[in-house]
JSON list of C-alpha atoms in Angstrom, two decimals:
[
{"chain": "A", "resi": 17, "resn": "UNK", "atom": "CA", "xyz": [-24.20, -6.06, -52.04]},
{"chain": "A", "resi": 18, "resn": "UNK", "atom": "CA", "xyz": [-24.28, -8.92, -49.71]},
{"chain": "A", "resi": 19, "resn": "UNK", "atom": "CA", "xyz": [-27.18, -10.13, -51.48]},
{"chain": "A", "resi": 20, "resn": "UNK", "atom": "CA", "xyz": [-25.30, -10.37, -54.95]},
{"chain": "A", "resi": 21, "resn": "UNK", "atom": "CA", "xyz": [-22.03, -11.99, -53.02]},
{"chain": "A", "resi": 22, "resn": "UNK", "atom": "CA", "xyz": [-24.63, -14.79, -51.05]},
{"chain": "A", "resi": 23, "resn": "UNK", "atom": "CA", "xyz": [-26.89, -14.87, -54.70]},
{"chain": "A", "resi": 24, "resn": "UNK", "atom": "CA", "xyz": [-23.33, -15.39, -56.63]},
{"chain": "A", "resi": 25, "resn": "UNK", "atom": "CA", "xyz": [-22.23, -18.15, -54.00]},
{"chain": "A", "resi": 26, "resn": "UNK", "atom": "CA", "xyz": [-25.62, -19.91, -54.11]},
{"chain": "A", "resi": 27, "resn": "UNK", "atom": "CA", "xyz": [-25.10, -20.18, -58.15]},
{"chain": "A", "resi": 28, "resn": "UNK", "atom": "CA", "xyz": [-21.92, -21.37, -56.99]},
{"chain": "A", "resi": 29, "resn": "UNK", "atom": "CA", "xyz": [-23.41, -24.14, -54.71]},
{"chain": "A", "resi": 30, "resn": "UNK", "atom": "CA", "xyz": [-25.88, -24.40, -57.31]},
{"chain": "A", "resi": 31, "resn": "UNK", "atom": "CA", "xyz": [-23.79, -25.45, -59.85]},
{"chain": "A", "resi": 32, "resn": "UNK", "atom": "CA", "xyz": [-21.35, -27.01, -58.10]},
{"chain": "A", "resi": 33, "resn": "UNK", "atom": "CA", "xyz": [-24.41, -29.05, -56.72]},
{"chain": "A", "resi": 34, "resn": "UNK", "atom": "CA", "xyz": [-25.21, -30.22, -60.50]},
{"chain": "A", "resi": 35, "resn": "UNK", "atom": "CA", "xyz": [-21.41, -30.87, -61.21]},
{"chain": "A", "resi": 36, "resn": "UNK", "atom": "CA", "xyz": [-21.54, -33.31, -58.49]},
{"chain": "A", "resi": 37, "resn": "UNK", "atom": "CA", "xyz": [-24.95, -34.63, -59.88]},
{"chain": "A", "resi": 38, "resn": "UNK", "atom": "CA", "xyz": [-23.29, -35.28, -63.12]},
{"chain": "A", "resi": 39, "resn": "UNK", "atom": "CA", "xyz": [-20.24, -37.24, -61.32]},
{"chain": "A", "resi": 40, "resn": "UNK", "atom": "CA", "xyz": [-22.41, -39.20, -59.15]},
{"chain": "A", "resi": 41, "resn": "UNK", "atom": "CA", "xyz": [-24.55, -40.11, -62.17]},
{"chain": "A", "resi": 42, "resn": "UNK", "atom": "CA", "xyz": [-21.04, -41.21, -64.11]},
{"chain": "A", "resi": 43, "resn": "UNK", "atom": "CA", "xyz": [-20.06, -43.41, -61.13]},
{"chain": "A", "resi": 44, "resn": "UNK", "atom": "CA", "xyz": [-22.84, -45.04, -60.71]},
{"chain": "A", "resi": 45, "resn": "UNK", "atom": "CA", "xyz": [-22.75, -45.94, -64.17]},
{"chain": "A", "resi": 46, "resn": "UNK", "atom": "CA", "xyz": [-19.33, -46.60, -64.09]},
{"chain": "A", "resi": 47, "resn": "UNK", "atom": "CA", "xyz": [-20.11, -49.20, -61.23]},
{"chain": "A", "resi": 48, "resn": "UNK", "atom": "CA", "xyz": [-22.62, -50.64, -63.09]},
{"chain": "A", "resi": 49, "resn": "UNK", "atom": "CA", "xyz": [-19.98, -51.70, -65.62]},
{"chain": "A", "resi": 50, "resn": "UNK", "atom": "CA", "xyz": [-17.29, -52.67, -63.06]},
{"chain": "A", "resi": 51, "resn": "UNK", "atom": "CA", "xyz": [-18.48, -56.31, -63.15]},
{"chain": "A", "resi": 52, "resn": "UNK", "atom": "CA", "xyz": [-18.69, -56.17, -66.40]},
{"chain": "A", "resi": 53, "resn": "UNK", "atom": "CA", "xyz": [-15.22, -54.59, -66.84]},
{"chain": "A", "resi": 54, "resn": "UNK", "atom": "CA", "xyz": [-14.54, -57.11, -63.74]},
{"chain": "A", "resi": 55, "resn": "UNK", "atom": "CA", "xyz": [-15.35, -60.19, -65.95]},
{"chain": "A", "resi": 56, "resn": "UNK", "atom": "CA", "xyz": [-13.87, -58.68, -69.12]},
{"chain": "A", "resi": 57, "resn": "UNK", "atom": "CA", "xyz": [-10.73, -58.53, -66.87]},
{"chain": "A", "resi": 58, "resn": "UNK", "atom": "CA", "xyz": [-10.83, -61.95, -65.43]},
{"chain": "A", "resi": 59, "resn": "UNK", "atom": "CA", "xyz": [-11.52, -63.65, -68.93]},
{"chain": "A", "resi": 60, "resn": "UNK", "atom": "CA", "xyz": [-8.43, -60.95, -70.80]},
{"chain": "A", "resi": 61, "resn": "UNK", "atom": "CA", "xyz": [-6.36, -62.98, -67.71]},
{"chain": "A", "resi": 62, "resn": "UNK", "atom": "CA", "xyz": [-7.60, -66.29, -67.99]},
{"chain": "A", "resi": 63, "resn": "UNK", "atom": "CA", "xyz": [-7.32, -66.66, -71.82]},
{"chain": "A", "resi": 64, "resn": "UNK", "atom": "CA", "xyz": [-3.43, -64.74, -71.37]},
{"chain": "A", "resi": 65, "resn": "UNK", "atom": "CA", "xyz": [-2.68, -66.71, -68.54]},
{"chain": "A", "resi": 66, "resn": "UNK", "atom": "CA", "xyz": [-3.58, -70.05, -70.73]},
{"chain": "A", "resi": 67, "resn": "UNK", "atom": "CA", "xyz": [-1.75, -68.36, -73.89]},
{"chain": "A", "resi": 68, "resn": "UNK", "atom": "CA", "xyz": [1.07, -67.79, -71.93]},
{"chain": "A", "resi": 69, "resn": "UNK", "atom": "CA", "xyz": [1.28, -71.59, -70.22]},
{"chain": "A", "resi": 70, "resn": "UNK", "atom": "CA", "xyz": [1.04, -72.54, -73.98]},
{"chain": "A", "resi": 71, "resn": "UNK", "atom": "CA", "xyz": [3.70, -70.43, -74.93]},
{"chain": "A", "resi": 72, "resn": "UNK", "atom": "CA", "xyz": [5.71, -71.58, -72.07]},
{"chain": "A", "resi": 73, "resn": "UNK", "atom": "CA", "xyz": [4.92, -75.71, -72.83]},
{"chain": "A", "resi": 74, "resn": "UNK", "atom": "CA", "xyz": [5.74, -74.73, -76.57]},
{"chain": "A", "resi": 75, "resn": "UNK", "atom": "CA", "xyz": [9.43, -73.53, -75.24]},
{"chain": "A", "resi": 76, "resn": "UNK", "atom": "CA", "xyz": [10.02, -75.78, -73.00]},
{"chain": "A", "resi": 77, "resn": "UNK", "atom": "CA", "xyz": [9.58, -78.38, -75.65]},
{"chain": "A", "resi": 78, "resn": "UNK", "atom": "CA", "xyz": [11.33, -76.58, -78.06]},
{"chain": "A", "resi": 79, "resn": "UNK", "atom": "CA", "xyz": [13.93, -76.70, -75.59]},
{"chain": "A", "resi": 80, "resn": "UNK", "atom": "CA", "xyz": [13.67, -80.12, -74.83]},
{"chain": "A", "resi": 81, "resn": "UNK", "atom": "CA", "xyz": [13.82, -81.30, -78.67]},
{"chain": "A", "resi": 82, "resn": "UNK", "atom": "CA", "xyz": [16.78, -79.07, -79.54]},
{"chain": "A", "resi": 83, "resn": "UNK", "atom": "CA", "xyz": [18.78, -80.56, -75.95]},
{"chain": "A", "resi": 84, "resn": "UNK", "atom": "CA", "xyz": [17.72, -83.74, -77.41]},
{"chain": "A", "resi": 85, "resn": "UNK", "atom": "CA", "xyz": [19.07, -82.61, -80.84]},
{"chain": "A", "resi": 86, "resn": "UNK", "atom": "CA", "xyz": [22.17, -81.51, -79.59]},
{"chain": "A", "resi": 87, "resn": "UNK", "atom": "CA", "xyz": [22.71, -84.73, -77.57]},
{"chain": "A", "resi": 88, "resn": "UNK", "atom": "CA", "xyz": [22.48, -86.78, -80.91]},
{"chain": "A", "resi": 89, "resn": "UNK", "atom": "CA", "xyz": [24.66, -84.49, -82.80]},
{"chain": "A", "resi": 90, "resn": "UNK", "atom": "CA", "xyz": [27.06, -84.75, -80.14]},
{"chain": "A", "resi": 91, "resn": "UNK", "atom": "CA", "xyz": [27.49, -88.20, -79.54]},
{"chain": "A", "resi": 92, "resn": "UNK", "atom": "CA", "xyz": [27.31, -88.51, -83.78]},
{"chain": "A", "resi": 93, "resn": "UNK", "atom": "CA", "xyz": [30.49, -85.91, -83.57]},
{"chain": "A", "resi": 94, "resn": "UNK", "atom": "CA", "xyz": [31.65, -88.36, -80.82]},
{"chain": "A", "resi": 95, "resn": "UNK", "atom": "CA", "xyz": [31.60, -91.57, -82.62]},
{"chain": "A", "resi": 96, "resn": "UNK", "atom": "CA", "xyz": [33.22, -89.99, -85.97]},
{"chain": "A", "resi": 97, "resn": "UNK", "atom": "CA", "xyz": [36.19, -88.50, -84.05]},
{"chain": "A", "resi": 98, "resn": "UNK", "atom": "CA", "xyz": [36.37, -91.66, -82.48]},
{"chain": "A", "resi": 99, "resn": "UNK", "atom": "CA", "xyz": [36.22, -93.43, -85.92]},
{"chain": "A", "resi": 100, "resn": "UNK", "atom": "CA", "xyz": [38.62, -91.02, -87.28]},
{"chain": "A", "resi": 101, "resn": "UNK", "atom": "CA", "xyz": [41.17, -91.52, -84.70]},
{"chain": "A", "resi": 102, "resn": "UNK", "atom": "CA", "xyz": [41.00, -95.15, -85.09]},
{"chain": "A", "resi": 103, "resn": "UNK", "atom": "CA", "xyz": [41.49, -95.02, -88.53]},
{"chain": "A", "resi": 104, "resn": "UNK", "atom": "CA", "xyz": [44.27, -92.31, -87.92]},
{"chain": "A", "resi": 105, "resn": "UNK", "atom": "CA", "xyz": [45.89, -95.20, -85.54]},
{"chain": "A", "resi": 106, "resn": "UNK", "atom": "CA", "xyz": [45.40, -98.22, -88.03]},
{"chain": "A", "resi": 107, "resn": "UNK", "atom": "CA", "xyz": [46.82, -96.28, -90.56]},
{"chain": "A", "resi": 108, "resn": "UNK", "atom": "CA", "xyz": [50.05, -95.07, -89.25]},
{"chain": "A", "resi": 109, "resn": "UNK", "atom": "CA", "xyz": [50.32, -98.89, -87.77]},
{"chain": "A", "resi": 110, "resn": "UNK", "atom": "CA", "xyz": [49.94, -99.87, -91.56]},
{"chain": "A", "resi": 111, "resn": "UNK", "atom": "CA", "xyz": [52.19, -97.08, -92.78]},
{"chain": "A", "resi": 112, "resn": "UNK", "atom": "CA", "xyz": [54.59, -98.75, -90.20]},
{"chain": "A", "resi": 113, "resn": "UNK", "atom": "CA", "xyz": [53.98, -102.08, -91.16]},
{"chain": "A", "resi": 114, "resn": "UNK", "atom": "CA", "xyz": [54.77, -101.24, -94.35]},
{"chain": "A", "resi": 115, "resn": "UNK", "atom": "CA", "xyz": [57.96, -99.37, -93.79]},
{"chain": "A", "resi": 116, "resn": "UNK", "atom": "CA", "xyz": [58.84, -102.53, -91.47]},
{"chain": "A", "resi": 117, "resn": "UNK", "atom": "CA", "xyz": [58.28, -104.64, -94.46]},
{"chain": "A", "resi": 118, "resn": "UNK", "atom": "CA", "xyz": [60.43, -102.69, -96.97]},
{"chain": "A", "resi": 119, "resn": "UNK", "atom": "CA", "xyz": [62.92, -102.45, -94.34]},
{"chain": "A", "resi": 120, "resn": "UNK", "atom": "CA", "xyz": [62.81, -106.59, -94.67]},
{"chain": "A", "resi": 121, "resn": "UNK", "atom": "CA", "xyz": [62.45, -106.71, -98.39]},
{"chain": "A", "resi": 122, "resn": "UNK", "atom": "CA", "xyz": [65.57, -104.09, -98.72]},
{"chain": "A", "resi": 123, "resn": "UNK", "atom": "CA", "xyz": [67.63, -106.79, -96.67]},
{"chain": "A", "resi": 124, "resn": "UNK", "atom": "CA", "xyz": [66.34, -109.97, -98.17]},
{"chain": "A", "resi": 125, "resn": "UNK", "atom": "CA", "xyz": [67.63, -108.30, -101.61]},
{"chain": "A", "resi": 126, "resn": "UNK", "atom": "CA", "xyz": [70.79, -107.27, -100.30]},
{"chain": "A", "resi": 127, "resn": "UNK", "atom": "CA", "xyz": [71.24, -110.54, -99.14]},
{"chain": "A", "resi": 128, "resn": "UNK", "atom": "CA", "xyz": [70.52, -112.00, -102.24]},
{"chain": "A", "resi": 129, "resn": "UNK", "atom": "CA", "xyz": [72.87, -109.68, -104.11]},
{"chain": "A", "resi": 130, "resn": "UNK", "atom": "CA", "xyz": [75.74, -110.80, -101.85]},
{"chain": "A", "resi": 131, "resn": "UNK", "atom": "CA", "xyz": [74.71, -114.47, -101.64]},
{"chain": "A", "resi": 132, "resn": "UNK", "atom": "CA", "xyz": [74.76, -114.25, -105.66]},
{"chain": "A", "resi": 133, "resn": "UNK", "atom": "CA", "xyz": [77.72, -112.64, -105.91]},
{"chain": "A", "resi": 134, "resn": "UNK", "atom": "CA", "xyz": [79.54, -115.17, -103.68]},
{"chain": "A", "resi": 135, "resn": "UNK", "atom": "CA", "xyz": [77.98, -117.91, -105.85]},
{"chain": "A", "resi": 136, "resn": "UNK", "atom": "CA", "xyz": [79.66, -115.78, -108.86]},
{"chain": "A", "resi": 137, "resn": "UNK", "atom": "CA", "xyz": [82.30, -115.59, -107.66]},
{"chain": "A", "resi": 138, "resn": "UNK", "atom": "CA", "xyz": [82.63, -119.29, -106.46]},
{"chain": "A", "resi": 139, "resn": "UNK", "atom": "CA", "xyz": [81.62, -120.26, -110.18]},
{"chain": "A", "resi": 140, "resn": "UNK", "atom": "CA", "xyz": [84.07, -118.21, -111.67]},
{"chain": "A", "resi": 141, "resn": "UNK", "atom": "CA", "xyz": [86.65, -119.98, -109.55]},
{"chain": "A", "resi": 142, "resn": "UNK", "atom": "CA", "xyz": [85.89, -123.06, -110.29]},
{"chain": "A", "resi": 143, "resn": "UNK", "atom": "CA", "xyz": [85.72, -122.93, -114.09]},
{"chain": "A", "resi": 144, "resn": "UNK", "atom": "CA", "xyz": [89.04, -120.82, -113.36]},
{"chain": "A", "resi": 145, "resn": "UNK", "atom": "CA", "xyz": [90.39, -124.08, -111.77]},
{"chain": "A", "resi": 146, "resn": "UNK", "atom": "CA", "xyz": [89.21, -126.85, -113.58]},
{"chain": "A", "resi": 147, "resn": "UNK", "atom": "CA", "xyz": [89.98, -124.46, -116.80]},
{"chain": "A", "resi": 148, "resn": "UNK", "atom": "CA", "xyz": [93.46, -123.91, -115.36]},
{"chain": "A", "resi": 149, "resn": "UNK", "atom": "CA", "xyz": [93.83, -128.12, -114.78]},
{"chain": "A", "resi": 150, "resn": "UNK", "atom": "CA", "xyz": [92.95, -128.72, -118.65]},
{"chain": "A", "resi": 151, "resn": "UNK", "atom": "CA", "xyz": [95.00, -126.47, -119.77]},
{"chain": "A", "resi": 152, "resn": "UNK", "atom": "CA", "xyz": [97.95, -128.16, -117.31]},
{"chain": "A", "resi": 153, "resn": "UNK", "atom": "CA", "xyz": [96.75, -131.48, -118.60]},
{"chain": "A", "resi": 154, "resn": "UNK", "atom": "CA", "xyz": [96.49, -130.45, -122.36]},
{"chain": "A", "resi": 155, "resn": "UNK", "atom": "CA", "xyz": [99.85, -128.83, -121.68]},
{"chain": "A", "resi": 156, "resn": "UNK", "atom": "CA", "xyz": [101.33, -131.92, -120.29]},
{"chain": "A", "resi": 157, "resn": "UNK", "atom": "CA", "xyz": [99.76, -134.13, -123.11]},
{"chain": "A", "resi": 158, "resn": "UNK", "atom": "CA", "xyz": [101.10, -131.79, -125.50]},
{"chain": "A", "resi": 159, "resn": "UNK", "atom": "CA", "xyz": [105.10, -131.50, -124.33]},
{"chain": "A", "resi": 160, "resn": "UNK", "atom": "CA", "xyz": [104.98, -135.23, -124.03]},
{"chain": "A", "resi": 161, "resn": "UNK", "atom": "CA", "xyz": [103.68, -135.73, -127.49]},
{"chain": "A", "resi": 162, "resn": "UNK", "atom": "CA", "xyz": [105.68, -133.13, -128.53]},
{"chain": "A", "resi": 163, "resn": "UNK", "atom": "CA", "xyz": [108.59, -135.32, -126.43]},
{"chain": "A", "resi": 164, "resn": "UNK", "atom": "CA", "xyz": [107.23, -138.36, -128.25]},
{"chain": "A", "resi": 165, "resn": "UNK", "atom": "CA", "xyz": [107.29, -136.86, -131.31]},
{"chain": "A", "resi": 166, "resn": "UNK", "atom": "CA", "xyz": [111.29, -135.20, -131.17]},
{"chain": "A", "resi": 167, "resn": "UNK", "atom": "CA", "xyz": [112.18, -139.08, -129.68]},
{"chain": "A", "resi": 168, "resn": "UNK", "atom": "CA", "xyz": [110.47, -140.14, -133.21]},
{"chain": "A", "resi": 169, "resn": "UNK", "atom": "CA", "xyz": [112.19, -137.95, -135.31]},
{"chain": "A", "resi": 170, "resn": "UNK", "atom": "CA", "xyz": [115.30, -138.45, -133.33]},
{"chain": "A", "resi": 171, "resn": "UNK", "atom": "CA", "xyz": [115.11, -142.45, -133.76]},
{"chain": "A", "resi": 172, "resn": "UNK", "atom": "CA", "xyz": [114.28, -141.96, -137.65]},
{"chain": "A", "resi": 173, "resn": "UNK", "atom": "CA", "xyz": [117.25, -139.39, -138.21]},
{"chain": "A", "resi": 174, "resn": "UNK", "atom": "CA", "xyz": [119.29, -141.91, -136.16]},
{"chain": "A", "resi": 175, "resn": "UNK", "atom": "CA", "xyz": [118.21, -144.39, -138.68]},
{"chain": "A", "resi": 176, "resn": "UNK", "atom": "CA", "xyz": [118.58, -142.82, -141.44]},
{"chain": "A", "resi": 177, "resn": "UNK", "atom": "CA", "xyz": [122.41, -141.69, -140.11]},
{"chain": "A", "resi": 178, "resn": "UNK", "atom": "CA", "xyz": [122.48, -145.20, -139.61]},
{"chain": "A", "resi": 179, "resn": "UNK", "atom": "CA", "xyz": [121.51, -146.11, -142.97]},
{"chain": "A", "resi": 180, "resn": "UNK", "atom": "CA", "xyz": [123.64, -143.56, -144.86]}
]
């Protein structure tokens, strides 16, 4: 019996002796290809590591040109508000010019209206006088030919009283 337990265990050692073999024969293999793997590794890094400075340059440009971008459009923003309001300002200073002006124009004809309706009314006034003094004179020239006239007939009836 002892001799089938220590014959069991040596199959045991036996093949546990071959499984280690077999793992020392896949590490040394694998260690064989761990400078391979090593410079694999190294060149996987060095070509990332320049892909990724690339990337990096390509952003921060990116960045830089759309800062740059934004910089234009907002001074461009900038100078048309500033435009704007400037116009804005020149033309409510028109619009008040203008309402200053019609203001003016509104009194100048007002003026006018009452200046030419005092020169009416001192033309009607003086036709009304000097129509008033030749009608006084006519009317004077009148009774006193009209006087002239009765002393006429007068001095002929008297004549002819005198003569009948």
């Amino acid at each position: 019996r002892l001799g089938n337990v220590v014959e069991g265990h040596l199959h045991d050692i036996g093949a546990l002796k071959d499984s280690l073999a077999h793992e020392a024969n896949e590490r040394r293999s694998q260690v064989k290809d761990l400078p391979d793997l090593r410079k694999r590794l190294s060149d996987v890094e060095n070509v990332t590591a320049t892909k990724f400075e690339e990337i990096q340059n390509m952003s921060e440009q990116e960045t830089a040109d759309r800062l740059a971008t934004q910089m234009q459009f907002d001074s461009r923003v900038a100078k048309l508000s500033s435009s704007a309001e400037k116009e804005n300002l020149a033309a409510a200073a028109q619009a008040q010019e203008h309402a200053q002006l019609l203001t003016q124009f509104k009194a100048s004809v007002k003026e006018m209206f009452v200046q030419q309706a005092d020169h009416s009314r001192q033309a009607r006034e003086e036709m009304q006088s000097t129509l008033t003094g030749q009608i006084e004179r006519e009317t004077a020239m009148r009774e006193a030919q009209s006087a002239s006239w009765i002393e006429q007939c007068a001095g002929h009836t008297s004549a002819m009283n005198a003569r009948a």
